């Protein structure tokens, strides 16, 4: 009898531990949007995940009936950093030698977007169009 109660207790504990781990791993993948700004024809989406800050650049697009990104909400962004995705010119990837020393990037004739204190890279998201979050 004692063995079956102990076994039942252990089984119950194991199930709740697995459930907690699933919830933690789901929230680890979410980015919390804390600010949205814009400059010329680009949106700047500021997000935080764990202890890291992200500045996501998205070109402005007008879309109707979309899941609009809002400050204070969390999203599962699929991000790519500028550092890891250098521009390609003539089929050759141009990677700056001192990337960490570069603070601003020219996106078009009128738009320069800079890294900021605590934000060490600029990012693009596969699942963001304008201010719309595209669900997988």
Tab-separated table of C-alpha atoms in Angstrom:
chain	number	residue	atom	x	y	z
A	1	UNK	CA	0.000	0.000	0.000
A	2	UNK	CA	2.794	2.399	0.929
A	3	UNK	CA	4.602	1.505	-2.288
A	4	UNK	CA	1.551	2.277	-4.437
A	5	UNK	CA	1.023	5.655	-2.702
A	6	UNK	CA	4.706	6.486	-3.165
A	7	UNK	CA	4.527	5.418	-6.836
A	8	UNK	CA	1.400	7.520	-7.378
A	9	UNK	CA	3.076	10.544	-5.740
A	10	UNK	CA	6.208	10.128	-7.894
A	11	UNK	CA	4.111	9.810	-11.069
A	12	UNK	CA	2.127	12.951	-10.196
A	13	UNK	CA	5.331	14.880	-9.459
A	14	UNK	CA	6.934	13.756	-12.739
A	15	UNK	CA	3.901	14.869	-14.755
A	16	UNK	CA	3.847	18.357	-13.195
A	17	UNK	CA	7.619	18.716	-13.719
A	18	UNK	CA	7.281	17.855	-17.407
A	19	UNK	CA	4.405	20.342	-17.776
A	20	UNK	CA	6.481	23.117	-16.136
A	21	UNK	CA	9.421	22.381	-18.469
A	22	UNK	CA	7.106	22.565	-21.506
A	23	UNK	CA	5.782	25.962	-20.345
A	24	UNK	CA	9.306	27.296	-19.717
A	25	UNK	CA	10.555	26.169	-23.137
A	26	UNK	CA	7.537	27.786	-24.840
A	27	UNK	CA	8.106	31.146	-23.130
A	28	UNK	CA	11.865	31.017	-23.847
A	29	UNK	CA	11.043	31.236	-27.551
A	30	UNK	CA	8.816	34.315	-27.177
A	31	UNK	CA	10.021	37.875	-27.706
A	32	UNK	CA	8.243	40.543	-25.661
A	33	UNK	CA	7.705	43.720	-27.713
A	34	UNK	CA	8.291	46.757	-25.495
A	35	UNK	CA	8.384	49.575	-28.067
A	36	UNK	CA	7.474	50.255	-31.692
A	37	UNK	CA	8.888	53.187	-33.628
A	38	UNK	CA	9.361	54.136	-37.259
A	39	UNK	CA	11.786	56.021	-39.438
A	40	UNK	CA	10.910	56.946	-43.021
A	41	UNK	CA	9.712	53.744	-44.712
A	42	UNK	CA	10.780	51.331	-41.925
A	43	UNK	CA	9.292	50.118	-38.670
A	44	UNK	CA	11.556	49.498	-35.692
A	45	UNK	CA	10.247	46.821	-33.348
A	46	UNK	CA	12.058	46.669	-30.006
A	47	UNK	CA	11.792	43.306	-28.288
A	48	UNK	CA	13.275	41.537	-25.290
A	49	UNK	CA	13.868	37.830	-24.709
A	50	UNK	CA	15.478	36.648	-21.486
A	51	UNK	CA	18.244	39.224	-20.866
A	52	UNK	CA	18.793	40.215	-24.512
A	53	UNK	CA	17.417	43.214	-26.406
A	54	UNK	CA	16.551	43.132	-30.115
A	55	UNK	CA	15.907	45.867	-32.672
A	56	UNK	CA	13.900	44.371	-35.539
A	57	UNK	CA	13.717	46.298	-38.806
A	58	UNK	CA	10.686	45.813	-41.071
A	59	UNK	CA	9.880	47.726	-44.229
A	60	UNK	CA	6.524	49.486	-44.065
A	61	UNK	CA	3.800	47.633	-45.919
A	62	UNK	CA	0.086	48.218	-45.842
A	63	UNK	CA	-1.804	45.022	-45.081
A	64	UNK	CA	-5.447	44.638	-44.202
A	65	UNK	CA	-6.798	42.058	-41.777
A	66	UNK	CA	-3.525	41.035	-40.174
A	67	UNK	CA	-2.328	40.083	-36.718
A	68	UNK	CA	-0.934	43.538	-35.898
A	69	UNK	CA	2.138	43.601	-33.649
A	70	UNK	CA	1.478	45.515	-30.430
A	71	UNK	CA	3.724	46.822	-27.703
A	72	UNK	CA	3.333	44.762	-24.543
A	73	UNK	CA	2.592	41.547	-26.442
A	74	UNK	CA	4.809	38.518	-27.062
A	75	UNK	CA	5.570	36.840	-30.377
A	76	UNK	CA	7.576	33.898	-31.662
A	77	UNK	CA	9.720	35.820	-34.155
A	78	UNK	CA	12.013	33.998	-36.572
A	79	UNK	CA	14.990	36.351	-36.479
A	80	UNK	CA	18.103	36.797	-38.598
A	81	UNK	CA	20.834	39.214	-37.603
A	82	UNK	CA	22.531	41.617	-39.986
A	83	UNK	CA	25.873	40.327	-38.744
A	84	UNK	CA	25.034	36.785	-39.850
A	85	UNK	CA	23.436	37.904	-43.143
A	86	UNK	CA	25.809	40.360	-44.789
A	87	UNK	CA	24.809	42.038	-48.076
A	88	UNK	CA	25.652	40.364	-51.363
A	89	UNK	CA	27.176	42.367	-54.205
A	90	UNK	CA	27.800	40.623	-57.519
A	91	UNK	CA	27.172	37.238	-55.890
A	92	UNK	CA	29.842	37.865	-53.219
A	93	UNK	CA	28.902	38.303	-49.571
A	94	UNK	CA	30.391	41.536	-48.251
A	95	UNK	CA	31.188	41.063	-44.581
A	96	UNK	CA	32.657	44.053	-42.726
A	97	UNK	CA	35.937	43.301	-40.956
A	98	UNK	CA	35.044	45.223	-37.795
A	99	UNK	CA	31.279	44.637	-37.575
A	100	UNK	CA	31.159	45.486	-33.878
A	101	UNK	CA	32.609	48.946	-34.673
A	102	UNK	CA	29.840	49.712	-37.189
A	103	UNK	CA	26.973	51.467	-35.433
A	104	UNK	CA	24.706	52.596	-38.284
A	105	UNK	CA	23.543	51.054	-41.557
A	106	UNK	CA	22.209	52.865	-44.619
A	107	UNK	CA	18.954	51.203	-45.751
A	108	UNK	CA	18.124	53.657	-48.523
A	109	UNK	CA	19.031	57.227	-49.532
A	110	UNK	CA	17.092	58.768	-46.645
A	111	UNK	CA	17.275	56.093	-43.968
A	112	UNK	CA	20.125	55.216	-41.652
A	113	UNK	CA	19.327	52.859	-38.759
A	114	UNK	CA	21.714	52.505	-35.844
A	115	UNK	CA	22.414	50.011	-33.104
A	116	UNK	CA	21.813	51.370	-29.617
A	117	UNK	CA	23.085	50.972	-26.093
A	118	UNK	CA	22.417	47.358	-25.097
A	119	UNK	CA	21.387	46.418	-28.658
A	120	UNK	CA	24.417	45.069	-30.479
A	121	UNK	CA	22.869	44.059	-33.798
A	122	UNK	CA	19.917	44.762	-36.083
A	123	UNK	CA	17.512	41.951	-36.935
A	124	UNK	CA	15.004	40.966	-39.592
A	125	UNK	CA	12.096	38.584	-38.983
A	126	UNK	CA	10.874	36.055	-41.543
A	127	UNK	CA	7.387	36.177	-40.075
A	128	UNK	CA	6.906	39.971	-39.994
A	129	UNK	CA	5.516	42.036	-42.879
A	130	UNK	CA	5.187	45.704	-41.991
A	131	UNK	CA	3.649	45.569	-38.534
A	132	UNK	CA	1.884	42.275	-39.204
A	133	UNK	CA	2.894	39.053	-37.487
A	134	UNK	CA	2.543	36.113	-39.874
A	135	UNK	CA	1.659	32.942	-37.968
A	136	UNK	CA	3.365	29.727	-39.056
